[in-house]
mmCIF file of C-alpha atoms and ligand atoms in Angstrom:
data_model
loop_
_atom_site.group_PDB
_atom_site.id
_atom_site.type_symbol
_atom_site.label_atom_id
_atom_site.label_comp_id
_atom_site.label_asym_id
_atom_site.label_seq_id
_atom_site.Cartn_x
_atom_site.Cartn_y
_atom_site.Cartn_z
ATOM 1 C CA MET A 1 -46.967 -65.902 -42.513
ATOM 2 C CA ASN A 2 -46.518 -65.134 -38.805
ATOM 3 C CA ASP A 3 -49.180 -64.625 -36.121
ATOM 4 C CA ASN A 4 -49.105 -60.849 -36.506
ATOM 5 C CA ASN A 5 -49.758 -61.085 -40.242
ATOM 6 C CA ILE A 6 -52.726 -63.369 -39.624
ATOM 7 C CA LYS A 7 -54.138 -60.878 -37.105
ATOM 8 C CA VAL A 8 -53.843 -58.023 -39.645
ATOM 9 C CA VAL A 9 -55.567 -60.096 -42.364
ATOM 10 C CA ASN A 10 -58.341 -61.069 -39.949
ATOM 11 C CA SER A 11 -58.910 -57.533 -38.772
ATOM 12 C CA LYS A 12 -59.076 -56.319 -42.420
ATOM 13 C CA LYS A 13 -61.597 -59.054 -43.178
ATOM 14 C CA ARG A 14 -63.659 -58.013 -40.150
ATOM 15 C CA GLU A 15 -63.492 -54.379 -41.254
ATOM 16 C CA ARG A 16 -64.751 -55.312 -44.717
ATOM 17 C CA MET A 17 -67.551 -57.397 -43.210
ATOM 18 C CA ASN A 18 -68.550 -54.487 -40.971
ATOM 19 C CA ASP A 19 -68.565 -52.160 -43.983
ATOM 20 C CA SER A 20 -70.827 -54.590 -45.872
ATOM 21 C CA MET A 21 -73.143 -54.948 -42.878
ATOM 22 C CA ASN A 22 -73.375 -51.148 -42.522
ATOM 23 C CA LEU A 23 -74.239 -50.847 -46.196
ATOM 24 C CA PHE A 24 -76.934 -53.544 -46.009
ATOM 25 C CA ASN A 25 -78.434 -52.064 -42.843
ATOM 26 C CA SER A 26 -78.499 -48.686 -44.505
ATOM 27 C CA ILE A 27 -80.297 -50.114 -47.580
ATOM 28 C CA GLU A 28 -82.870 -51.695 -45.239
ATOM 29 C CA THR A 29 -83.404 -48.310 -43.538
ATOM 30 C CA TYR A 30 -83.702 -46.667 -46.960
ATOM 31 C CA PHE A 31 -86.417 -49.194 -47.877
ATOM 32 C CA ASN A 32 -88.279 -48.427 -44.645
ATOM 33 C CA SER A 33 -87.962 -44.710 -45.383
ATOM 34 C CA LEU A 34 -89.725 -45.240 -48.737
ATOM 35 C CA ILE A 35 -92.628 -47.039 -47.083
ATOM 36 C CA TYR A 36 -92.711 -44.373 -44.357
ATOM 37 C CA SER A 37 -92.853 -41.460 -46.789
ATOM 38 C CA ASN A 38 -95.460 -43.242 -48.937
ATOM 39 C CA SER A 39 -97.726 -43.914 -45.955
ATOM 40 C CA ILE A 40 -97.350 -40.850 -43.676
ATOM 41 C CA PRO A 41 -98.508 -37.439 -44.986
ATOM 42 C CA GLY A 42 -95.791 -34.778 -45.348
ATOM 43 C CA LEU A 43 -97.424 -32.463 -42.812
ATOM 44 C CA ILE A 44 -97.103 -35.092 -40.069
ATOM 45 C CA ARG A 45 -93.633 -36.269 -41.164
ATOM 46 C CA ASN A 46 -92.158 -32.788 -41.188
ATOM 47 C CA TYR A 47 -93.838 -31.037 -38.274
ATOM 48 C CA LEU A 48 -95.093 -33.469 -35.629
ATOM 49 C CA PRO A 49 -92.525 -34.132 -32.842
ATOM 50 C CA GLY A 50 -91.432 -37.775 -32.873
ATOM 51 C CA PHE A 51 -92.184 -38.106 -36.590
ATOM 52 C CA LYS A 52 -89.917 -35.131 -37.276
ATOM 53 C CA ASN A 53 -86.992 -36.888 -35.545
ATOM 54 C CA LEU A 54 -87.661 -40.088 -37.427
ATOM 55 C CA SER A 55 -87.759 -38.195 -40.735
ATOM 56 C CA GLU A 56 -84.411 -36.624 -39.848
ATOM 57 C CA LYS A 57 -82.955 -40.060 -39.065
ATOM 58 C CA PHE A 58 -84.121 -41.351 -42.461
ATOM 59 C CA ARG A 59 -82.753 -38.289 -44.255
ATOM 60 C CA LYS A 60 -79.313 -38.749 -42.625
ATOM 61 C CA ASN A 61 -79.260 -42.439 -43.466
ATOM 62 C CA ASN A 62 -80.211 -41.880 -47.103
ATOM 63 C CA LYS A 63 -77.572 -39.151 -47.493
ATOM 64 C CA TRP A 64 -74.928 -41.501 -46.066
ATOM 65 C CA LEU A 65 -76.089 -44.356 -48.296
ATOM 66 C CA PHE A 66 -76.119 -42.375 -51.542
ATOM 67 C CA TYR A 67 -72.734 -40.781 -50.778
ATOM 68 C CA ASN A 68 -71.010 -44.095 -49.965
ATOM 69 C CA PHE A 69 -72.623 -46.005 -52.823
ATOM 70 C CA LEU A 70 -71.570 -43.304 -55.290
ATOM 71 C CA GLU A 71 -68.021 -43.500 -53.898
ATOM 72 C CA ILE A 72 -67.939 -47.273 -54.561
ATOM 73 C CA ILE A 73 -69.235 -46.717 -58.112
ATOM 74 C CA LYS A 74 -66.686 -43.937 -58.798
ATOM 75 C CA GLN A 75 -63.842 -46.039 -57.397
ATOM 76 C CA ARG A 76 -64.707 -49.042 -59.587
ATOM 77 C CA ARG A 77 -65.131 -46.795 -62.646
ATOM 78 C CA LYS A 78 -61.597 -45.521 -62.055
ATOM 79 C CA GLU A 79 -60.230 -49.062 -61.651
ATOM 80 C CA ILE A 80 -61.847 -50.167 -64.922
ATOM 81 C CA ALA A 81 -60.487 -47.083 -66.734
ATOM 82 C CA LEU A 82 -56.964 -48.022 -65.579
ATOM 83 C CA MET A 83 -57.266 -51.633 -66.789
ATOM 84 C CA LYS A 84 -55.526 -52.770 -69.957
ATOM 85 C CA ASP A 85 -57.812 -53.036 -73.016
ATOM 86 C CA ASN A 86 -57.620 -56.835 -73.130
ATOM 87 C CA GLU A 87 -58.000 -57.311 -69.357
ATOM 88 C CA PRO A 88 -61.439 -58.919 -68.811
ATOM 89 C CA ILE A 89 -63.931 -57.364 -66.392
ATOM 90 C CA ASN A 90 -65.985 -59.466 -64.012
ATOM 91 C CA SER A 91 -68.948 -60.144 -66.287
ATOM 92 C CA SER A 92 -71.045 -61.689 -63.498
ATOM 93 C CA ASP A 93 -70.723 -58.675 -61.223
ATOM 94 C CA LEU A 94 -73.729 -56.364 -61.444
ATOM 95 C CA LEU A 95 -71.719 -53.188 -60.870
ATOM 96 C CA ASP A 96 -69.212 -54.094 -63.593
ATOM 97 C CA ILE A 97 -72.010 -54.942 -66.016
ATOM 98 C CA LEU A 98 -73.773 -51.624 -65.400
ATOM 99 C CA LEU A 99 -70.524 -49.647 -65.603
ATOM 100 C CA THR A 100 -69.627 -51.128 -68.982
ATOM 101 C CA ILE A 101 -73.046 -51.246 -70.683
ATOM 102 C CA ASN A 102 -72.770 -49.560 -74.102
ATOM 103 C CA THR A 103 -69.047 -48.965 -73.720
ATOM 104 C CA PRO A 104 -66.275 -50.768 -75.644
ATOM 105 C CA ARG A 105 -66.064 -53.194 -72.699
ATOM 106 C CA ASP A 106 -69.786 -54.141 -72.867
ATOM 107 C CA ALA A 107 -69.992 -57.860 -72.016
ATOM 108 C CA ASN A 108 -72.674 -58.319 -74.731
ATOM 109 C CA GLY A 109 -70.206 -56.988 -77.259
ATOM 110 C CA TYR A 110 -72.487 -54.139 -78.375
ATOM 111 C CA GLY A 111 -69.829 -51.491 -77.777
ATOM 112 C CA PHE A 112 -70.190 -47.773 -77.523
ATOM 113 C CA GLY A 113 -73.260 -46.141 -79.019
ATOM 114 C CA PHE A 114 -74.981 -49.417 -80.000
ATOM 115 C CA ASP A 115 -78.552 -48.697 -81.056
ATOM 116 C CA ASN A 116 -77.968 -45.077 -79.987
ATOM 117 C CA GLU A 117 -78.091 -46.164 -76.354
ATOM 118 C CA LYS A 118 -75.912 -44.208 -73.932
ATOM 119 C CA SER A 119 -73.725 -45.678 -71.217
ATOM 120 C CA MET A 120 -74.973 -45.182 -67.658
ATOM 121 C CA THR A 121 -74.118 -42.305 -65.331
ATOM 122 C CA ASP A 122 -73.133 -42.935 -61.687
ATOM 123 C CA HIS A 123 -76.566 -41.781 -60.491
ATOM 124 C CA GLU A 124 -78.392 -44.071 -62.956
ATOM 125 C CA ILE A 125 -76.288 -46.992 -61.751
ATOM 126 C CA LEU A 126 -77.026 -46.127 -58.116
ATOM 127 C CA ALA A 127 -80.794 -45.986 -58.794
ATOM 128 C CA THR A 128 -80.737 -49.279 -60.733
ATOM 129 C CA ILE A 129 -78.825 -51.154 -58.017
ATOM 130 C CA LEU A 130 -81.134 -49.859 -55.290
ATOM 131 C CA ASP A 131 -84.200 -50.839 -57.370
ATOM 132 C CA ILE A 132 -82.850 -54.348 -57.847
ATOM 133 C CA GLU A 133 -81.772 -54.672 -54.223
ATOM 134 C CA ILE A 134 -85.107 -53.503 -52.842
ATOM 135 C CA GLY A 135 -87.426 -55.029 -55.447
ATOM 136 C CA GLY A 136 -85.507 -58.261 -55.522
ATOM 137 C CA ARG A 137 -85.210 -59.106 -51.866
ATOM 138 C CA ASP A 138 -88.376 -58.940 -49.752
ATOM 139 C CA PRO A 139 -90.930 -59.744 -52.511
ATOM 140 C CA THR A 140 -89.021 -62.847 -53.598
ATOM 141 C CA ALA A 141 -88.266 -63.977 -50.024
ATOM 142 C CA SER A 142 -91.914 -63.643 -48.973
ATOM 143 C CA THR A 143 -93.230 -65.412 -52.093
ATOM 144 C CA PHE A 144 -90.721 -68.189 -51.393
ATOM 145 C CA CYS A 145 -91.987 -68.597 -47.798
ATOM 146 C CA PHE A 146 -95.666 -68.531 -48.863
ATOM 147 C CA THR A 147 -94.929 -71.213 -51.468
ATOM 148 C CA VAL A 148 -93.090 -73.429 -48.956
ATOM 149 C CA TYR A 149 -96.061 -73.035 -46.594
ATOM 150 C CA ASN A 150 -98.598 -74.030 -49.291
ATOM 151 C CA ILE A 151 -96.580 -77.036 -50.437
ATOM 152 C CA CYS A 152 -96.153 -78.302 -46.869
ATOM 153 C CA LYS A 153 -99.866 -77.784 -46.155
ATOM 154 C CA ASN A 154 -100.854 -79.927 -49.162
ATOM 155 C CA PRO A 155 -99.206 -83.395 -49.111
ATOM 156 C CA GLY A 156 -100.676 -84.279 -52.543
ATOM 157 C CA VAL A 157 -99.014 -81.218 -54.057
ATOM 158 C CA LEU A 158 -95.710 -82.060 -52.354
ATOM 159 C CA GLN A 159 -95.857 -85.609 -53.743
ATOM 160 C CA ARG A 160 -96.419 -84.368 -57.311
ATOM 161 C CA LEU A 161 -93.624 -81.809 -56.967
ATOM 162 C CA ARG A 162 -91.221 -84.549 -55.836
ATOM 163 C CA GLU A 163 -92.250 -86.663 -58.838
ATOM 164 C CA GLU A 164 -91.619 -83.728 -61.170
ATOM 165 C CA ILE A 165 -88.173 -83.141 -59.626
ATOM 166 C CA VAL A 166 -87.178 -86.794 -60.145
ATOM 167 C CA GLU A 167 -88.679 -86.871 -63.645
ATOM 168 C CA ILE A 168 -86.665 -83.839 -64.774
ATOM 169 C CA LEU A 169 -83.469 -84.125 -62.732
ATOM 170 C CA GLY A 170 -83.314 -87.856 -62.113
ATOM 171 C CA ASN A 171 -82.073 -89.430 -58.908
ATOM 172 C CA ASP A 172 -78.655 -87.782 -58.926
ATOM 173 C CA PHE A 173 -79.124 -85.170 -56.238
ATOM 174 C CA LEU A 174 -75.867 -83.479 -57.124
ATOM 175 C CA ARG A 175 -76.756 -82.868 -60.779
ATOM 176 C CA PRO A 176 -76.612 -79.096 -61.390
ATOM 177 C CA ILE A 177 -79.850 -77.421 -62.506
ATOM 178 C CA THR A 178 -79.730 -75.802 -65.950
ATOM 179 C CA PHE A 179 -81.872 -73.041 -67.422
ATOM 180 C CA GLU A 180 -83.446 -75.604 -69.791
ATOM 181 C CA ASP A 181 -84.399 -77.745 -66.768
ATOM 182 C CA LEU A 182 -86.144 -74.776 -65.161
ATOM 183 C CA ASN A 183 -88.406 -74.288 -68.192
ATOM 184 C CA LYS A 184 -89.620 -77.882 -67.842
ATOM 185 C CA PHE A 185 -90.895 -77.418 -64.274
ATOM 186 C CA LYS A 186 -94.523 -76.761 -65.258
ATOM 187 C CA TYR A 187 -96.111 -78.128 -62.091
ATOM 188 C CA LEU A 188 -93.761 -76.078 -59.896
ATOM 189 C CA GLU A 189 -94.682 -73.048 -62.002
ATOM 190 C CA ALA A 190 -98.363 -73.807 -61.351
ATOM 191 C CA ILE A 191 -97.666 -74.051 -57.597
ATOM 192 C CA ILE A 192 -95.947 -70.642 -57.605
ATOM 193 C CA LYS A 193 -98.806 -69.070 -59.601
ATOM 194 C CA GLU A 194 -101.449 -70.547 -57.297
ATOM 195 C CA THR A 195 -99.486 -69.207 -54.300
ATOM 196 C CA GLN A 196 -99.400 -65.758 -55.886
ATOM 197 C CA ARG A 197 -103.133 -65.972 -56.549
ATOM 198 C CA ILE A 198 -104.059 -66.944 -53.029
ATOM 199 C CA ILE A 199 -101.561 -64.677 -51.177
ATOM 200 C CA PRO A 200 -100.843 -61.780 -53.541
ATOM 201 C CA LEU A 201 -97.812 -59.776 -52.559
ATOM 202 C CA ASN A 202 -99.332 -56.429 -53.460
ATOM 203 C CA PRO A 203 -103.012 -56.716 -52.536
ATOM 204 C CA LEU A 204 -103.528 -53.043 -53.436
ATOM 205 C CA ILE A 205 -102.066 -51.513 -56.589
ATOM 206 C CA PRO A 206 -102.129 -47.711 -56.954
ATOM 207 C CA ARG A 207 -103.075 -46.267 -60.348
ATOM 208 C CA GLN A 208 -104.452 -43.024 -61.767
ATOM 209 C CA SER A 209 -106.984 -42.524 -64.579
ATOM 210 C CA LEU A 210 -105.416 -40.949 -67.663
ATOM 211 C CA VAL A 211 -108.759 -39.963 -69.195
ATOM 212 C CA LYS A 212 -112.335 -39.414 -68.056
ATOM 213 C CA THR A 213 -114.127 -42.754 -68.258
ATOM 214 C CA THR A 214 -117.038 -44.799 -66.955
ATOM 215 C CA LEU A 215 -116.526 -47.906 -64.861
ATOM 216 C CA ASN A 216 -119.479 -50.071 -63.938
ATOM 217 C CA GLY A 217 -121.769 -47.069 -64.260
ATOM 218 C CA HIS A 218 -119.540 -44.760 -62.193
ATOM 219 C CA ILE A 219 -117.996 -41.729 -63.844
ATOM 220 C CA ILE A 220 -114.236 -41.567 -63.192
ATOM 221 C CA GLU A 221 -112.750 -38.130 -63.812
ATOM 222 C CA LYS A 222 -109.301 -37.759 -65.451
ATOM 223 C CA ASP A 223 -106.416 -37.952 -62.928
ATOM 224 C CA THR A 224 -108.482 -39.746 -60.265
ATOM 225 C CA PRO A 225 -106.301 -41.926 -57.961
ATOM 226 C CA ILE A 226 -107.537 -45.536 -58.121
ATOM 227 C CA TRP A 227 -106.681 -48.527 -55.943
ATOM 228 C CA LEU A 228 -106.812 -51.802 -57.815
ATOM 229 C CA HIS A 229 -107.781 -54.529 -55.345
ATOM 230 C CA GLN A 230 -105.625 -57.401 -56.570
ATOM 231 C CA GLU A 231 -106.621 -59.703 -53.722
ATOM 232 C CA LYS A 232 -110.371 -59.365 -54.509
ATOM 233 C CA LEU A 233 -109.659 -59.982 -58.183
ATOM 234 C CA HIS A 234 -107.652 -63.128 -57.390
ATOM 235 C CA LYS A 235 -110.451 -64.522 -55.246
ATOM 236 C CA ASP A 236 -113.442 -63.390 -57.280
ATOM 237 C CA LYS A 237 -116.132 -66.104 -57.167
ATOM 238 C CA ILE A 238 -117.227 -65.400 -60.755
ATOM 239 C CA SER A 239 -113.732 -66.024 -62.097
ATOM 240 C CA TRP A 240 -112.428 -68.777 -59.844
ATOM 241 C CA TYR A 241 -113.793 -72.161 -58.859
ATOM 242 C CA GLU A 242 -113.518 -72.559 -55.047
ATOM 243 C CA PRO A 243 -111.278 -69.451 -54.842
ATOM 244 C CA GLU A 244 -110.192 -70.009 -51.227
ATOM 245 C CA LYS A 245 -108.746 -73.461 -52.030
ATOM 246 C CA PHE A 246 -105.139 -74.039 -53.039
ATOM 247 C CA ILE A 247 -105.411 -75.863 -56.392
ATOM 248 C CA PRO A 248 -102.242 -75.547 -58.560
ATOM 249 C CA ASP A 249 -103.971 -77.569 -61.313
ATOM 250 C CA ARG A 250 -105.832 -74.398 -62.283
ATOM 251 C CA PHE A 251 -102.584 -73.272 -63.878
ATOM 252 C CA TYR A 252 -101.223 -76.626 -65.021
ATOM 253 C CA HIS A 253 -100.724 -77.613 -68.658
ATOM 254 C CA ASN A 254 -102.167 -74.502 -70.218
ATOM 255 C CA ASN A 255 -105.548 -75.022 -68.693
ATOM 256 C CA ILE A 256 -107.741 -72.950 -71.046
ATOM 257 C CA GLU A 257 -109.806 -71.530 -68.208
ATOM 258 C CA ALA A 258 -106.619 -70.310 -66.508
ATOM 259 C CA ILE A 259 -105.246 -68.734 -69.680
ATOM 260 C CA ASN A 260 -108.391 -66.628 -70.038
ATOM 261 C CA LYS A 261 -108.221 -65.688 -66.404
ATOM 262 C CA GLU A 262 -104.544 -64.804 -66.515
ATOM 263 C CA LYS A 263 -105.457 -61.977 -68.872
ATOM 264 C CA ASN A 264 -108.076 -60.445 -66.662
ATOM 265 C CA ALA A 265 -108.265 -61.872 -63.185
ATOM 266 C CA PHE A 266 -104.691 -62.844 -62.326
ATOM 267 C CA ILE A 267 -102.133 -60.043 -62.187
ATOM 268 C CA PRO A 268 -99.388 -60.883 -59.638
ATOM 269 C CA TRP A 269 -96.811 -58.906 -61.653
ATOM 270 C CA CYS A 270 -99.309 -56.310 -62.898
ATOM 271 C CA ASP A 271 -98.575 -57.473 -66.460
ATOM 272 C CA GLY A 272 -100.369 -55.558 -69.152
ATOM 273 C CA ILE A 273 -101.228 -52.471 -67.174
ATOM 274 C CA ILE A 274 -98.403 -50.180 -68.331
ATOM 275 C CA ARG A 275 -96.199 -50.349 -65.220
ATOM 276 C CA ASN A 276 -95.268 -53.862 -64.277
ATOM 277 C CA CYS A 277 -92.538 -55.768 -62.466
ATOM 278 C CA PRO A 278 -89.234 -55.662 -64.366
ATOM 279 C CA GLY A 279 -87.809 -58.396 -62.097
ATOM 280 C CA LYS A 280 -90.373 -61.097 -62.975
ATOM 281 C CA LYS A 281 -88.008 -63.385 -64.896
ATOM 282 C CA MET A 282 -85.232 -63.060 -62.322
ATOM 283 C CA ALA A 283 -87.677 -63.726 -59.461
ATOM 284 C CA LEU A 284 -88.999 -66.869 -61.166
ATOM 285 C CA VAL A 285 -85.486 -68.249 -61.685
ATOM 286 C CA ILE A 286 -84.609 -67.606 -58.028
ATOM 287 C CA LEU A 287 -87.882 -69.073 -56.740
ATOM 288 C CA LYS A 288 -87.717 -72.191 -58.891
ATOM 289 C CA CYS A 289 -84.051 -72.888 -58.042
ATOM 290 C CA LEU A 290 -84.538 -72.421 -54.301
ATOM 291 C CA LEU A 291 -87.685 -74.549 -54.169
ATOM 292 C CA ILE A 292 -86.150 -77.363 -56.227
ATOM 293 C CA LEU A 293 -82.969 -77.390 -54.125
ATOM 294 C CA LEU A 294 -84.949 -77.399 -50.894
ATOM 295 C CA PHE A 295 -87.535 -80.066 -51.762
ATOM 296 C CA ARG A 296 -85.011 -82.227 -53.606
ATOM 297 C CA LYS A 297 -82.851 -82.582 -50.516
ATOM 298 C CA TYR A 298 -85.139 -82.251 -47.488
ATOM 299 C CA ASN A 299 -88.338 -83.534 -45.989
ATOM 300 C CA ILE A 300 -89.999 -80.429 -44.632
ATOM 301 C CA GLU A 301 -92.782 -80.187 -42.087
ATOM 302 C CA LEU A 302 -94.535 -77.121 -40.731
ATOM 303 C CA VAL A 303 -94.017 -76.787 -36.980
ATOM 304 C CA ASP A 304 -97.513 -75.304 -36.695
ATOM 305 C CA LYS A 305 -99.654 -77.466 -38.989
ATOM 306 C CA ILE A 306 -102.949 -75.777 -38.129
ATOM 307 C CA SER A 307 -102.656 -71.990 -38.330
ATOM 308 C CA PRO A 308 -102.993 -70.148 -41.641
ATOM 309 C CA ALA A 309 -99.842 -68.630 -43.189
ATOM 310 C CA LYS A 310 -98.585 -65.754 -41.067
ATOM 311 C CA VAL A 311 -98.895 -62.701 -43.273
ATOM 312 C CA MET A 312 -98.088 -59.175 -42.148
ATOM 313 C CA TYR A 313 -99.227 -56.255 -44.308
ATOM 314 C CA PHE A 314 -96.684 -53.449 -44.372
ATOM 315 C CA SER A 315 -96.909 -51.784 -47.771
ATOM 316 C CA MET A 316 -96.989 -55.340 -49.147
ATOM 317 C CA ASN A 317 -97.872 -58.792 -47.818
ATOM 318 C CA ARG A 318 -94.823 -60.194 -46.019
ATOM 319 C CA SER A 319 -94.224 -63.589 -44.541
ATOM 320 C CA PHE A 320 -93.114 -63.713 -40.951
ATOM 321 C CA ASP A 321 -92.468 -66.538 -38.527
ATOM 322 C CA LEU A 322 -92.564 -69.546 -40.864
ATOM 323 C CA LYS A 323 -91.157 -72.326 -38.679
ATOM 324 C CA VAL A 324 -90.349 -75.667 -40.310
ATOM 325 C CA ASN A 325 -88.573 -78.887 -39.385
ATOM 326 C CA LEU A 326 -86.014 -79.992 -41.959
ATOM 327 C CA LYS A 327 -84.828 -83.571 -42.320
ATOM 328 C CA LYS A 328 -82.389 -84.709 -44.978
ATOM 329 C CA ILE A 329 -83.979 -87.226 -47.361
ATOM 330 C CA GLU A 330 -82.508 -90.682 -46.559
ATOM 331 C CA ASN A 331 -81.005 -91.513 -49.951
ATOM 332 C CA PHE A 332 -79.392 -88.094 -50.311
ATOM 333 C CA TYR A 333 -75.622 -88.376 -50.553
HETATM 334 C C1 HEM B 1 -91.946 -62.902 -56.439
HETATM 335 C C2 HEM B 1 -91.275 -61.808 -56.583
HETATM 336 C C3 HEM B 1 -91.842 -60.496 -57.058
HETATM 337 C C4 HEM B 1 -93.132 -60.078 -57.177
HETATM 338 C C5 HEM B 1 -94.422 -60.850 -56.854
HETATM 339 C C6 HEM B 1 -93.096 -58.730 -57.683
HETATM 340 C C7 HEM B 1 -94.220 -57.962 -57.946
HETATM 341 C C8 HEM B 1 -94.176 -56.646 -58.323
HETATM 342 C C9 HEM B 1 -95.330 -55.816 -58.516
HETATM 343 C C10 HEM B 1 -96.780 -56.267 -58.369
HETATM 344 C C11 HEM B 1 -94.885 -54.582 -58.842
HETATM 345 C C12 HEM B 1 -95.747 -53.335 -59.073
HETATM 346 C C13 HEM B 1 -95.885 -53.093 -60.533
HETATM 347 C C14 HEM B 1 -96.847 -51.993 -60.815
HETATM 348 O O1 HEM B 1 -97.045 -51.084 -60.003
HETATM 349 O O2 HEM B 1 -97.398 -52.090 -61.886
HETATM 350 C C15 HEM B 1 -93.428 -54.616 -58.851
HETATM 351 C C16 HEM B 1 -92.611 -53.538 -59.141
HETATM 352 C C17 HEM B 1 -91.245 -53.616 -59.206
HETATM 353 N N1 HEM B 1 -90.465 -54.746 -59.058
HETATM 354 FE FE1 HEM B 1 -91.117 -56.576 -58.572
HETATM 355 N N2 HEM B 1 -91.786 -58.364 -57.876
HETATM 356 C C18 HEM B 1 -90.988 -59.420 -57.521
HETATM 357 C C19 HEM B 1 -89.603 -59.492 -57.619
HETATM 358 C C20 HEM B 1 -88.802 -58.506 -58.126
HETATM 359 C C21 HEM B 1 -87.381 -58.638 -58.391
HETATM 360 C C22 HEM B 1 -86.569 -59.918 -58.225
HETATM 361 C C23 HEM B 1 -86.952 -57.418 -58.820
HETATM 362 C C24 HEM B 1 -85.587 -56.957 -59.245
HETATM 363 C C25 HEM B 1 -84.587 -57.695 -59.515
HETATM 364 C C26 HEM B 1 -88.101 -56.528 -58.837
HETATM 365 C C27 HEM B 1 -88.047 -55.202 -59.179
HETATM 366 C C28 HEM B 1 -89.147 -54.382 -59.222
HETATM 367 C C29 HEM B 1 -89.070 -52.948 -59.507
HETATM 368 C C30 HEM B 1 -87.802 -52.135 -59.783
HETATM 369 C C31 HEM B 1 -90.391 -52.469 -59.494
HETATM 370 C C32 HEM B 1 -90.869 -51.029 -59.709
HETATM 371 C C33 HEM B 1 -91.212 -50.826 -61.156
HETATM 372 C C34 HEM B 1 -91.694 -49.409 -61.414
HETATM 373 O O3 HEM B 1 -91.480 -48.535 -60.584
HETATM 374 O O4 HEM B 1 -92.310 -49.197 -62.454
HETATM 375 N N3 HEM B 1 -89.196 -57.233 -58.417
HETATM 376 N N4 HEM B 1 -93.028 -55.893 -58.547
#
């Protein structure tokens, strides 16, 4: 390969990277547009100067995003259609999985028409990928940061987490983590739950009454919008002992008190109230893996050991400005 060839390859790589960056930036803008349209009334968004321009910017972005995403989906659908029957698809690629669900190429082997389920249209695939991209990124990243903060703030908790890591994974720092391992991390699970209790991601959950009912003596008419105050519930003095304190043991080893509370006073995923988080299992796998990898390999200290966690509320509680010092653990090789 001569110098000119290398330049062409590099410029193609750069082009592809730019395309990816544009797509990611556009998804971010799309996410902001959702928050914007949920929080600002239509009258202001559509008629007030300044807001009107911003609305137009969001509209243009979303049009661009949907058009380009649909083009990618169409292109890949064509490529798969042209493949030989026995040519395997990439079964770990989300787009390929969604394109082949309930078709003869279905990676689960269910094939066309299994259980009367249909294959997915391009628009359904687009909506699913955007849901996963948006739901899966900021909520998980913020919960991860809040958990790191809480562990670093509580040396006793950190010590017990390290012991659990060694107990389950041994001293071989390079040993891969399996799904079975993850299920054994009960103390880590308790730490994540306690983090979600003390800094809930969605402090306010919107709901609407389906029927006329009475709540605590108040009559609630049918179709009344209701805000469920998750944060108050998670810190209710009647339900929780010392609610402001970070005590993962509340959730450790099927603590009976915690089990009862999980039904009524602990709803980080809104389980049991019709709509809930479809990404719960995926989020827990990501969180557990990241936390194990981080605390297995590094000593971590908060740069600011005094201030409370920096939480910014913008449609949900987000972590910002978590500064830590990382130092590789001595016997890590
Ligand atoms: C720690 C991480 C996460 C937390 C705490 C969390 C929490 C929540 C909560 C409280 C809701 C609202 C449910 C409701 O209104 O009843 C929700 C909705 C949703 N979440 Fe998550 N989530 C997390 C991660 C994820 C991940 C990883 C995904 C996708 C892969 C995801 C996808 C979604 C989607 C699509 C919805 C909307 C569901 C609907 O419209 O009915 N979430 N999440």
